[in-house]
Amino acid sequence: MTTRDMTFVALFAALTAACAVFPPVQVPVVPAPIIVQNIGVMLAGSILGARRGGLSLALFVVLVAVGMPILTGWRGGIGVILGPTGGFILSWIPAAFVVGWMVERFWKRLGFWTLLLSNVVGGIVVVYAIGIPWLAFVANADLGKTVVGSAVFIPGDVIKAIVASFAALIVKRSYPLIQR
């Protein structure tokens, strides 16, 4: 890994941490709040690619685990990761990887719609596929009810995927970090 790669990995971990300044919006149905921070996952994967995007979120999760208060609401520590929302946090690593992997596969014909598809599959589907079962297990809740309750997050996550797709498309055109 080059110094340039390490810089980008650290930069996108920091970008994800910086998104913690936006306050969480608590939803009464589920214990997980609506946050802006998961846009960092989509941006890391769609701008850096699979390997560097996944590593940037792995760095972020390690920093959270050792206690840095870089999650929305200025939380951090292993207790947060082992709590009800921990599955969502841990899912950010494979989510960024999947977004990046899809972007790399579509690179030659990458446009807004392929970026949006990549961000929805990786940044929403993967996150929900890991986070919702974790939430149901840790909270000792019915999985079906947890899935239904989590539907409230879909519109906001789609908006974040749209924003991340536009941003990644601009970066691709002006300063492409993925070379295919």
PDB file of C-alpha atoms in Angstrom:
ATOM      1  CA  MET A   1       0.000   0.000   0.000  1.00  0.00           C
ATOM      2  CA  THR A   2       1.419   3.366  -1.015  1.00  0.00           C
ATOM      3  CA  THR A   3       1.527   6.523   1.069  1.00  0.00           C
ATOM      4  CA  ARG A   4      -1.116   7.932  -1.277  1.00  0.00           C
ATOM      5  CA  ASP A   5      -3.406   4.949  -0.570  1.00  0.00           C
ATOM      6  CA  MET A   6      -2.922   5.319   3.188  1.00  0.00           C
ATOM      7  CA  THR A   7      -3.702   9.022   2.937  1.00  0.00           C
ATOM      8  CA  PHE A   8      -6.963   8.370   1.104  1.00  0.00           C
ATOM      9  CA  VAL A   9      -7.932   5.617   3.560  1.00  0.00           C
ATOM     10  CA  ALA A  10      -7.343   7.969   6.496  1.00  0.00           C
ATOM     11  CA  LEU A  11      -9.071  10.849   4.709  1.00  0.00           C
ATOM     12  CA  PHE A  12     -12.290   8.907   4.151  1.00  0.00           C
ATOM     13  CA  ALA A  13     -12.246   7.545   7.718  1.00  0.00           C
ATOM     14  CA  ALA A  14     -11.988  11.187   8.807  1.00  0.00           C
ATOM     15  CA  LEU A  15     -14.763  12.220   6.407  1.00  0.00           C
ATOM     16  CA  THR A  16     -17.037   9.577   7.907  1.00  0.00           C
ATOM     17  CA  ALA A  17     -16.125  10.791  11.389  1.00  0.00           C
ATOM     18  CA  ALA A  18     -16.797  14.404  10.375  1.00  0.00           C
ATOM     19  CA  CYS A  19     -20.341  13.452   9.418  1.00  0.00           C
ATOM     20  CA  ALA A  20     -20.938  12.885  13.156  1.00  0.00           C
ATOM     21  CA  VAL A  21     -21.527  16.627  13.546  1.00  0.00           C
ATOM     22  CA  PHE A  22     -25.019  16.151  12.155  1.00  0.00           C
ATOM     23  CA  PRO A  23     -27.260  15.257  15.098  1.00  0.00           C
ATOM     24  CA  PRO A  24     -29.112  11.925  15.091  1.00  0.00           C
ATOM     25  CA  VAL A  25     -32.864  11.851  14.622  1.00  0.00           C
ATOM     26  CA  GLN A  26     -34.371   9.253  16.928  1.00  0.00           C
ATOM     27  CA  VAL A  27     -37.217   7.182  15.510  1.00  0.00           C
ATOM     28  CA  PRO A  28     -39.661   5.817  18.110  1.00  0.00           C
ATOM     29  CA  VAL A  29     -40.098   2.424  16.422  1.00  0.00           C
ATOM     30  CA  VAL A  30     -36.459   1.202  16.497  1.00  0.00           C
ATOM     31  CA  PRO A  31     -33.477   2.066  18.709  1.00  0.00           C
ATOM     32  CA  ALA A  32     -31.293   3.037  15.727  1.00  0.00           C
ATOM     33  CA  PRO A  33     -31.404   6.766  14.910  1.00  0.00           C
ATOM     34  CA  ILE A  34     -31.445   8.325  11.457  1.00  0.00           C
ATOM     35  CA  ILE A  35     -27.891   9.525  10.816  1.00  0.00           C
ATOM     36  CA  VAL A  36     -25.919  11.196   8.043  1.00  0.00           C
ATOM     37  CA  GLN A  37     -22.725   9.258   8.768  1.00  0.00           C
ATOM     38  CA  ASN A  38     -23.475   6.335   6.468  1.00  0.00           C
ATOM     39  CA  ILE A  39     -23.040   8.609   3.449  1.00  0.00           C
ATOM     40  CA  GLY A  40     -19.317   8.315   4.242  1.00  0.00           C
ATOM     41  CA  VAL A  41     -19.594   4.591   3.534  1.00  0.00           C
ATOM     42  CA  MET A  42     -21.075   5.218   0.099  1.00  0.00           C
ATOM     43  CA  LEU A  43     -18.556   7.941  -0.736  1.00  0.00           C
ATOM     44  CA  ALA A  44     -15.580   5.830   0.379  1.00  0.00           C
ATOM     45  CA  GLY A  45     -16.595   2.899  -1.795  1.00  0.00           C
ATOM     46  CA  SER A  46     -17.682   4.884  -4.829  1.00  0.00           C
ATOM     47  CA  ILE A  47     -14.651   7.203  -4.856  1.00  0.00           C
ATOM     48  CA  LEU A  48     -11.847   4.976  -3.528  1.00  0.00           C
ATOM     49  CA  GLY A  49     -12.902   1.565  -4.799  1.00  0.00           C
ATOM     50  CA  ALA A  50     -13.305  -1.731  -2.977  1.00  0.00           C
ATOM     51  CA  ARG A  51      -9.977  -2.201  -1.223  1.00  0.00           C
ATOM     52  CA  ARG A  52      -9.300   1.356  -0.087  1.00  0.00           C
ATOM     53  CA  GLY A  53     -12.974   2.054   0.634  1.00  0.00           C
ATOM     54  CA  GLY A  54     -13.285  -1.046   2.811  1.00  0.00           C
ATOM     55  CA  LEU A  55     -10.014  -0.252   4.577  1.00  0.00           C
ATOM     56  CA  SER A  56     -11.132   3.300   5.323  1.00  0.00           C
ATOM     57  CA  LEU A  57     -14.229   2.008   7.092  1.00  0.00           C
ATOM     58  CA  ALA A  58     -12.210  -0.715   8.841  1.00  0.00           C
ATOM     59  CA  LEU A  59      -9.975   2.049  10.204  1.00  0.00           C
ATOM     60  CA  PHE A  60     -13.057   3.991  11.270  1.00  0.00           C
ATOM     61  CA  VAL A  61     -14.544   0.958  13.077  1.00  0.00           C
ATOM     62  CA  VAL A  62     -11.232   0.254  14.847  1.00  0.00           C
ATOM     63  CA  LEU A  63     -11.115   3.866  16.035  1.00  0.00           C
ATOM     64  CA  VAL A  64     -14.693   3.547  17.329  1.00  0.00           C
ATOM     65  CA  ALA A  65     -13.859   0.241  19.051  1.00  0.00           C
ATOM     66  CA  VAL A  66     -10.901   1.743  20.931  1.00  0.00           C
ATOM     67  CA  GLY A  67     -13.174   4.451  22.280  1.00  0.00           C
ATOM     68  CA  MET A  68     -12.873   7.455  20.004  1.00  0.00           C
ATOM     69  CA  PRO A  69     -16.203   9.318  20.156  1.00  0.00           C
ATOM     70  CA  ILE A  70     -16.567   9.660  16.380  1.00  0.00           C
ATOM     71  CA  LEU A  71     -20.039   8.228  15.935  1.00  0.00           C
ATOM     72  CA  THR A  72     -23.109  10.416  15.661  1.00  0.00           C
ATOM     73  CA  GLY A  73     -23.979  11.622  19.137  1.00  0.00           C
ATOM     74  CA  TRP A  74     -20.249  11.580  20.014  1.00  0.00           C
ATOM     75  CA  ARG A  75     -20.293   7.933  21.001  1.00  0.00           C
ATOM     76  CA  GLY A  76     -17.538   5.388  20.757  1.00  0.00           C
ATOM     77  CA  GLY A  77     -16.238   2.253  22.408  1.00  0.00           C
ATOM     78  CA  ILE A  78     -16.676  -1.472  22.131  1.00  0.00           C
ATOM     79  CA  GLY A  79     -19.962  -1.231  24.047  1.00  0.00           C
ATOM     80  CA  VAL A  80     -21.515   0.717  21.181  1.00  0.00           C
ATOM     81  CA  ILE A  81     -20.366  -1.899  18.685  1.00  0.00           C
ATOM     82  CA  LEU A  82     -21.754  -4.719  20.836  1.00  0.00           C
ATOM     83  CA  GLY A  83     -25.029  -2.825  21.310  1.00  0.00           C
ATOM     84  CA  PRO A  84     -28.170  -2.845  19.146  1.00  0.00           C
ATOM     85  CA  THR A  85     -26.747  -0.569  16.425  1.00  0.00           C
ATOM     86  CA  GLY A  86     -23.375  -2.329  16.303  1.00  0.00           C
ATOM     87  CA  GLY A  87     -24.347  -4.468  13.330  1.00  0.00           C
ATOM     88  CA  PHE A  88     -24.939  -1.356  11.261  1.00  0.00           C
ATOM     89  CA  ILE A  89     -21.534   0.026  12.238  1.00  0.00           C
ATOM     90  CA  LEU A  90     -19.762  -3.260  11.474  1.00  0.00           C
ATOM     91  CA  SER A  91     -21.657  -3.546   8.177  1.00  0.00           C
ATOM     92  CA  TRP A  92     -20.003  -0.378   6.926  1.00  0.00           C
ATOM     93  CA  ILE A  93     -16.799  -2.289   6.140  1.00  0.00           C
ATOM     94  CA  PRO A  94     -18.342  -4.813   3.698  1.00  0.00           C
ATOM     95  CA  ALA A  95     -20.765  -2.134   2.470  1.00  0.00           C
ATOM     96  CA  ALA A  96     -17.954   0.177   1.356  1.00  0.00           C
ATOM     97  CA  PHE A  97     -16.182  -2.802  -0.195  1.00  0.00           C
ATOM     98  CA  VAL A  98     -19.293  -3.854  -2.154  1.00  0.00           C
ATOM     99  CA  VAL A  99     -19.952  -0.299  -3.367  1.00  0.00           C
ATOM    100  CA  GLY A 100     -16.331  -0.039  -4.492  1.00  0.00           C
ATOM    101  CA  TRP A 101     -16.334  -3.452  -6.115  1.00  0.00           C
ATOM    102  CA  MET A 102     -19.436  -2.608  -8.150  1.00  0.00           C
ATOM    103  CA  VAL A 103     -18.033   0.789  -9.158  1.00  0.00           C
ATOM    104  CA  GLU A 104     -14.823  -0.875 -10.308  1.00  0.00           C
ATOM    105  CA  ARG A 105     -16.789  -3.395 -12.399  1.00  0.00           C
ATOM    106  CA  PHE A 106     -18.842  -0.627 -14.051  1.00  0.00           C
ATOM    107  CA  TRP A 107     -15.895   1.811 -14.343  1.00  0.00           C
ATOM    108  CA  LYS A 108     -15.715   2.023 -18.162  1.00  0.00           C
ATOM    109  CA  ARG A 109     -19.408   2.873 -18.437  1.00  0.00           C
ATOM    110  CA  LEU A 110     -19.884   4.413 -15.008  1.00  0.00           C
ATOM    111  CA  GLY A 111     -22.658   6.960 -14.922  1.00  0.00           C
ATOM    112  CA  PHE A 112     -25.140   8.258 -12.398  1.00  0.00           C
ATOM    113  CA  TRP A 113     -27.470   5.245 -12.582  1.00  0.00           C
ATOM    114  CA  THR A 114     -24.706   2.672 -12.146  1.00  0.00           C
ATOM    115  CA  LEU A 115     -23.320   4.696  -9.241  1.00  0.00           C
ATOM    116  CA  LEU A 116     -26.777   4.870  -7.706  1.00  0.00           C
ATOM    117  CA  LEU A 117     -27.230   1.113  -8.132  1.00  0.00           C
ATOM    118  CA  SER A 118     -23.841   0.511  -6.512  1.00  0.00           C
ATOM    119  CA  ASN A 119     -24.649   2.798  -3.582  1.00  0.00           C
ATOM    120  CA  VAL A 120     -28.079   1.266  -3.050  1.00  0.00           C
ATOM    121  CA  VAL A 121     -26.814  -2.328  -3.188  1.00  0.00           C
ATOM    122  CA  GLY A 122     -23.732  -1.759  -1.055  1.00  0.00           C
ATOM    123  CA  GLY A 123     -24.729   1.206   1.057  1.00  0.00           C
ATOM    124  CA  ILE A 124     -28.299   0.183   1.815  1.00  0.00           C
ATOM    125  CA  VAL A 125     -28.918  -3.509   1.076  1.00  0.00           C
ATOM    126  CA  VAL A 126     -25.658  -4.769   2.603  1.00  0.00           C
ATOM    127  CA  VAL A 127     -26.024  -2.462   5.620  1.00  0.00           C
ATOM    128  CA  TYR A 128     -29.604  -3.587   6.249  1.00  0.00           C
ATOM    129  CA  ALA A 129     -28.774  -7.276   5.637  1.00  0.00           C
ATOM    130  CA  ILE A 130     -26.220  -7.169   8.460  1.00  0.00           C
ATOM    131  CA  GLY A 131     -27.602  -4.442  10.727  1.00  0.00           C
ATOM    132  CA  ILE A 132     -31.243  -5.503  10.998  1.00  0.00           C
ATOM    133  CA  PRO A 133     -30.636  -9.113  12.104  1.00  0.00           C
ATOM    134  CA  TRP A 134     -28.000  -7.854  14.582  1.00  0.00           C
ATOM    135  CA  LEU A 135     -30.478  -5.301  15.943  1.00  0.00           C
ATOM    136  CA  ALA A 136     -33.203  -7.928  16.305  1.00  0.00           C
ATOM    137  CA  PHE A 137     -30.835 -10.347  18.055  1.00  0.00           C
ATOM    138  CA  VAL A 138     -29.263  -7.871  20.485  1.00  0.00           C
ATOM    139  CA  ALA A 139     -32.554  -6.130  21.264  1.00  0.00           C
ATOM    140  CA  ASN A 140     -34.308  -9.508  21.569  1.00  0.00           C
ATOM    141  CA  ALA A 141     -36.931  -8.302  19.097  1.00  0.00           C
ATOM    142  CA  ASP A 142     -38.923 -10.092  16.440  1.00  0.00           C
ATOM    143  CA  LEU A 143     -36.987 -10.034  13.150  1.00  0.00           C
ATOM    144  CA  GLY A 144     -40.107  -9.370  11.076  1.00  0.00           C
ATOM    145  CA  LYS A 145     -41.098  -6.408  13.208  1.00  0.00           C
ATOM    146  CA  THR A 146     -37.543  -5.101  13.093  1.00  0.00           C
ATOM    147  CA  VAL A 147     -37.531  -5.284   9.284  1.00  0.00           C
ATOM    148  CA  VAL A 148     -40.865  -3.447   9.101  1.00  0.00           C
ATOM    149  CA  GLY A 149     -39.715  -0.859  11.638  1.00  0.00           C
ATOM    150  CA  SER A 150     -36.517  -0.265   9.705  1.00  0.00           C
ATOM    151  CA  ALA A 151     -38.456   0.677   6.570  1.00  0.00           C
ATOM    152  CA  VAL A 152     -38.668   4.216   7.945  1.00  0.00           C
ATOM    153  CA  PHE A 153     -34.958   4.629   7.104  1.00  0.00           C
ATOM    154  CA  ILE A 154     -35.258   3.764   3.409  1.00  0.00           C
ATOM    155  CA  PRO A 155     -36.261   7.196   2.023  1.00  0.00           C
ATOM    156  CA  GLY A 156     -33.409   8.963   3.836  1.00  0.00           C
ATOM    157  CA  ASP A 157     -30.907   6.319   2.776  1.00  0.00           C
ATOM    158  CA  VAL A 158     -32.008   6.615  -0.854  1.00  0.00           C
ATOM    159  CA  ILE A 159     -31.492  10.385  -0.664  1.00  0.00           C
ATOM    160  CA  LYS A 160     -27.985   9.789   0.748  1.00  0.00           C
ATOM    161  CA  ALA A 161     -27.289   7.330  -2.089  1.00  0.00           C
ATOM    162  CA  ILE A 162     -28.373   9.947  -4.644  1.00  0.00           C
ATOM    163  CA  VAL A 163     -26.153  12.625  -3.097  1.00  0.00           C
ATOM    164  CA  ALA A 164     -23.186  10.225  -2.873  1.00  0.00           C
ATOM    165  CA  SER A 165     -23.712   9.192  -6.514  1.00  0.00           C
ATOM    166  CA  PHE A 166     -23.658  12.781  -7.747  1.00  0.00           C
ATOM    167  CA  ALA A 167     -20.570  13.552  -5.666  1.00  0.00           C
ATOM    168  CA  ALA A 168     -18.728  10.432  -6.856  1.00  0.00           C
ATOM    169  CA  LEU A 169     -19.583  11.197 -10.481  1.00  0.00           C
ATOM    170  CA  ILE A 170     -18.113  14.694 -10.126  1.00  0.00           C
ATOM    171  CA  VAL A 171     -14.947  13.265  -8.553  1.00  0.00           C
ATOM    172  CA  LYS A 172     -14.661  10.623 -11.292  1.00  0.00           C
ATOM    173  CA  ARG A 173     -14.811  13.283 -13.973  1.00  0.00           C
ATOM    174  CA  SER A 174     -12.434  15.746 -12.314  1.00  0.00           C
ATOM    175  CA  TYR A 175     -10.002  13.606 -10.312  1.00  0.00           C
ATOM    176  CA  PRO A 176     -10.539   9.875 -10.802  1.00  0.00           C
ATOM    177  CA  LEU A 177      -8.992   7.846  -7.975  1.00  0.00           C
ATOM    178  CA  ILE A 178      -9.923   4.479  -9.452  1.00  0.00           C
ATOM    179  CA  GLN A 179      -7.994   3.438 -12.529  1.00  0.00           C
ATOM    180  CA  ARG A 180      -9.458   0.647 -14.653  1.00  0.00           C
TER     181      ARG A 180
END
